[in-house]
Amino acid sequence: MNIEHKVNGPKQYSDEELIKSWPGFENKYTVVNGVQLHYVEGGSGIPLLCLPGWPQTWYSFHKIAPQLAESYRVIVVDIRGMGTSGKPEDGYDKKTMSKDIYDLVKHLGFEKVNLLGHDIGGMVAMSFAFNYPEAVDKLVLMDGAHPTEGMLQMPLIPAKGSFTDKMDVNMPYVWWMAFNQVKDLPEKLLEDRFRYLLDYLFSYVMLDDTKMTDFEREVYASVYNKPENIKASNAWYQSFTQDIEDSKSYKPLTMPVLGIGSNSSYNYIKMGLPYLAINCKVEGIMDSGHYMIEEKPLKVLELVLNFLK
């Protein structure tokens, strides 16, 4: 099998360098469902697959993966279009992306896995659970659930007084949902300039954006500075309408599901998740913004480990 590996950005931000700070983990690459996936693997025991979100990569789990690996066989995957995984022209609907992960699970020889997804990764994880329920033991969703028709009600213009330098927890204005729908333009505006977007976004959605270090920001900027990476990641958003259509045929999940919501998402998850998962529990980390692993890693670990046990 011929697997192509392209390094994103300077060497210090490469997969090979970053994995050195994850004791016992290895970089791996394989082709499944017609796409190359990069993933890192460490630990032993029951498998736990972790799926990151936008605009990050596998490295976003660095504060919790080594600790999770003390109890589980942890696999953190760069989903289709992310990091050094493949970036084909299509296949960014969550049903196709969940098949990527399902085929990876089979490639690794697992019958059932635990899944943990954040943001877009949560959408893919939930699609996996809808389409392959027999392969899921437990599901953890962090500020990310499958797209539904409720997305179509998101305001294009923010309510008066609600759009300030920090996200309004009662009326969150997620402007990037619309911006990322635009084709061709974002990559022209953001090529080699993605750090501007990262700094604004982290400041806007985090309560304490100093918890996202300069090094972490440079890791992600080194990836998303490239136009092909911007185009691929935006395709996750441009596929929402197909995801919504797919969701209309899904039956509520029956496996144990844990939803973890940040200060701006907890109330929405608490209201919406019970309609999608019969056996669900919702927890809030109200003293954290969207990037909970960076702001409150110990609380995330506590909730995840207690649920998986």
XYZ file of C-alpha atoms in Angstrom:
309
model
C 0.000 0.000 0.000
C 1.460 3.349 -1.022
C 0.660 5.946 1.621
C 1.593 9.531 0.921
C 2.535 11.688 3.880
C 2.833 15.441 3.509
C 4.191 17.478 6.402
C 2.138 20.535 7.328
C 4.207 23.642 8.035
C 7.553 23.861 9.874
C 9.155 20.693 11.194
C 8.489 21.491 14.875
C 4.751 21.326 14.156
C 4.905 18.049 12.233
C 3.219 14.855 13.400
C 6.639 13.296 13.957
C 7.785 16.054 16.303
C 4.491 16.548 18.146
C 4.063 12.856 18.989
C 7.305 12.963 20.984
C 5.417 14.709 23.796
C 2.876 11.839 23.966
C 4.608 8.992 25.836
C 3.758 5.578 24.420
C 1.926 6.917 21.342
C 2.783 6.319 17.692
C 1.837 7.986 14.411
C 0.105 5.685 11.966
C -1.392 5.995 8.489
C -3.767 3.781 6.565
C -6.205 3.960 3.646
C -9.844 3.150 4.375
C -13.007 3.900 2.410
C -10.836 5.371 -0.334
C -9.178 8.011 1.876
C -5.896 8.117 3.775
C -6.323 8.645 7.511
C -3.648 9.703 9.934
C -4.107 8.643 13.547
C -2.080 8.317 16.714
C -2.373 5.306 18.983
C -1.295 4.508 22.522
C -2.278 2.644 25.666
C -3.994 -0.715 25.989
C -7.355 -2.193 26.857
C -10.819 -1.298 25.590
C -10.535 0.922 22.492
C -11.467 4.600 22.739
C -11.548 6.542 19.470
C -11.257 10.332 19.750
C -12.344 12.638 16.919
C -11.257 16.331 16.975
C -13.035 19.385 15.595
C -12.490 22.639 13.714
C -10.025 24.291 13.443
C -7.782 21.801 15.198
C -6.166 18.397 14.664
C -5.337 15.238 16.610
C -3.013 17.340 18.743
C -6.009 18.985 20.458
C -6.260 15.914 22.723
C -2.707 16.291 24.052
C -3.865 17.368 27.536
C -6.018 14.262 28.101
C -4.933 11.471 25.725
C -1.910 10.277 27.754
C -4.087 10.053 30.877
C -6.888 8.258 29.001
C -4.273 5.817 27.691
C -3.594 4.667 31.250
C -6.966 2.889 31.126
C -7.830 2.540 27.425
C -6.345 1.897 24.028
C -6.630 5.444 22.715
C -6.770 6.247 19.008
C -7.001 9.918 18.035
C -7.907 10.363 14.372
C -7.421 13.224 11.942
C -10.817 12.939 10.247
C -11.192 13.288 6.473
C -9.919 16.735 5.475
C -7.959 17.315 8.700
C -4.209 17.522 9.339
C -2.246 15.006 7.300
C -5.285 12.889 6.460
C -6.530 12.858 2.890
C -8.440 15.744 1.355
C -10.474 14.335 -1.539
C -12.881 16.458 -3.557
C -15.969 15.023 -1.888
C -17.220 12.767 0.896
C -17.504 15.385 3.657
C -21.036 14.501 4.649
C -20.937 12.959 8.107
C -22.373 9.643 6.926
C -19.419 9.107 4.577
C -16.981 10.366 7.199
C -18.452 7.956 9.751
C -17.831 5.117 7.313
C -14.179 6.219 7.217
C -14.054 5.681 10.974
C -16.051 2.447 10.850
C -13.676 1.016 8.252
C -10.745 2.127 10.425
C -12.308 0.310 13.386
C -12.583 -2.858 11.301
C -9.036 -2.384 9.984
C -7.814 -2.259 13.599
C -9.696 -5.457 14.382
C -12.230 -4.056 16.844
C -15.803 -5.278 17.144
C -16.986 -2.456 19.407
C -15.427 0.823 20.506
C -16.068 3.785 22.739
C -16.263 7.070 20.835
C -15.422 10.595 21.985
C -16.004 13.475 19.588
C -15.555 17.232 19.967
C -17.195 19.825 17.692
C -17.211 18.460 14.094
C -15.712 15.272 15.516
C -18.827 14.945 17.661
C -20.983 15.134 14.552
C -18.984 12.348 12.909
C -19.058 10.271 16.102
C -22.827 10.605 16.357
C -23.270 9.683 12.693
C -21.150 6.593 13.381
C -23.498 5.703 16.254
C -26.588 6.200 14.075
C -25.235 4.127 11.203
C -23.261 1.457 13.088
C -24.905 1.157 16.519
C -23.742 -2.424 16.901
C -20.124 -1.191 16.857
C -20.523 1.380 19.663
C -20.236 0.636 23.356
C -20.497 4.187 24.735
C -20.588 7.606 23.053
C -19.272 10.917 24.408
C -20.168 14.175 22.638
C -18.398 17.409 23.557
C -20.050 20.537 22.166
C -20.949 18.660 18.998
C -23.998 16.700 17.917
C -25.374 15.596 14.548
C -26.717 18.425 12.352
C -30.509 18.813 12.480
C -33.073 21.150 10.944
C -32.598 23.438 13.936
C -29.432 24.676 12.239
C -31.556 26.270 9.551
C -32.966 28.637 12.179
C -29.594 30.104 13.114
C -29.631 33.907 12.674
C -27.548 35.508 9.965
C -27.662 38.811 11.849
C -27.035 38.826 15.618
C -29.642 40.155 18.014
C -28.993 43.711 19.195
C -26.364 43.806 21.906
C -25.573 40.092 21.710
C -22.476 40.252 19.499
C -19.569 41.466 21.618
C -15.985 40.353 22.163
C -17.214 37.189 23.942
C -19.903 34.765 22.799
C -23.296 35.453 24.370
C -24.260 32.241 26.200
C -27.988 32.934 25.773
C -27.871 34.020 22.131
C -24.635 32.602 20.684
C -23.777 34.073 17.298
C -21.764 31.452 15.399
C -20.862 33.516 12.345
C -18.378 30.926 11.011
C -21.263 28.574 10.243
C -22.167 30.949 7.417
C -18.633 32.048 6.512
C -17.512 28.455 6.022
C -20.364 27.856 3.584
C -18.673 30.165 1.070
C -16.667 28.337 -1.572
C -13.279 29.455 -2.921
C -13.111 32.804 -1.088
C -12.026 31.764 2.453
C -8.887 30.021 1.249
C -7.902 33.109 -0.743
C -8.415 35.378 2.256
C -6.823 33.098 4.841
C -3.896 31.437 3.075
C -0.865 32.004 5.338
C -3.084 34.245 7.496
C -5.162 31.715 9.410
C -3.613 32.743 12.732
C -5.773 35.897 12.594
C -8.922 33.776 12.531
C -7.619 31.443 15.240
C -6.787 34.270 17.623
C -10.175 35.906 17.136
C -12.089 32.636 17.427
C -10.314 31.436 20.569
C -10.794 34.817 22.227
C -14.478 34.854 21.257
C -15.516 31.340 22.319
C -13.176 30.686 25.283
C -13.606 32.173 28.723
C -9.824 32.162 29.206
C -8.080 32.028 25.861
C -4.653 32.146 27.541
C -5.235 28.403 28.066
C -4.723 28.031 24.290
C -0.974 28.565 24.112
C 0.945 30.296 21.371
C 2.537 26.967 20.484
C -0.871 25.295 20.074
C -2.078 28.159 17.899
C 0.975 27.812 15.688
C 0.420 24.047 15.408
C -3.080 24.633 14.024
C -2.112 27.659 11.928
C 0.629 25.605 10.259
C -2.089 23.231 9.044
C -4.907 25.628 8.179
C -2.660 28.181 6.486
C -2.758 25.936 3.434
C -5.620 26.631 0.992
C -6.319 22.948 0.371
C -6.769 22.424 4.108
C -9.099 25.408 4.442
C -11.157 24.150 1.512
C -11.419 20.635 2.918
C -12.361 21.705 6.442
C -14.984 24.127 5.137
C -16.498 21.208 3.252
C -17.495 19.770 6.644
C -19.819 22.784 6.965
C -20.944 22.830 3.356
C -22.272 19.285 3.823
C -24.647 20.186 6.666
C -27.705 20.220 4.419
C -26.977 16.647 3.312
C -26.372 15.697 6.941
C -29.774 17.129 7.856
C -31.447 15.058 5.136
C -29.653 11.932 6.338
C -30.750 12.595 9.914
C -34.420 12.309 8.962
C -34.112 8.531 8.605
C -32.178 7.902 11.825
C -33.763 6.309 14.880
C -32.885 7.493 18.408
C -29.710 6.005 19.836
C -30.036 3.346 22.529
C -26.415 2.972 23.722
C -25.251 5.080 26.713
C -24.501 8.641 25.564
C -22.811 11.434 27.506
C -23.172 15.002 26.312
C -20.706 17.526 27.729
C -21.607 21.152 27.153
C -19.587 24.321 27.586
C -21.034 27.534 28.994
C -22.604 28.416 25.642
C -23.784 24.951 24.593
C -24.944 23.171 27.741
C -28.555 24.385 27.642
C -28.922 23.496 23.958
C -27.446 20.026 24.458
C -29.614 19.455 27.526
C -32.735 20.307 25.516
C -31.852 18.569 22.272
C -29.891 15.412 23.073
C -32.755 13.484 24.768
C -34.637 13.578 21.446
C -31.710 11.868 19.722
C -30.530 9.463 22.430
C -32.821 7.502 24.743
C -30.145 6.615 27.296
C -28.320 9.910 27.669
C -26.778 12.030 30.380
C -25.821 15.690 29.977
C -23.133 17.434 32.008
C -22.071 21.059 31.877
C -18.649 22.608 32.344
C -20.011 26.066 32.906
C -16.668 27.658 33.766
C -15.295 26.843 30.312
C -15.884 27.982 26.775
C -16.036 25.747 23.706
C -12.458 24.445 23.900
C -12.986 22.544 27.149
C -9.970 20.270 26.817
C -7.707 23.321 26.920
C -9.609 25.252 29.605
C -10.689 22.429 31.930
C -8.808 19.209 31.073
C -9.127 17.691 34.560
C -12.904 18.157 34.576
C -13.157 16.619 31.113
C -11.093 13.650 32.254
C -13.250 13.202 35.349
C -16.514 13.211 33.388
C -15.244 10.962 30.601
C -13.565 8.383 32.829
C -16.521 8.171 35.224
C -18.910 7.650 32.310
C -16.798 5.036 30.569
C -16.388 3.050 33.797
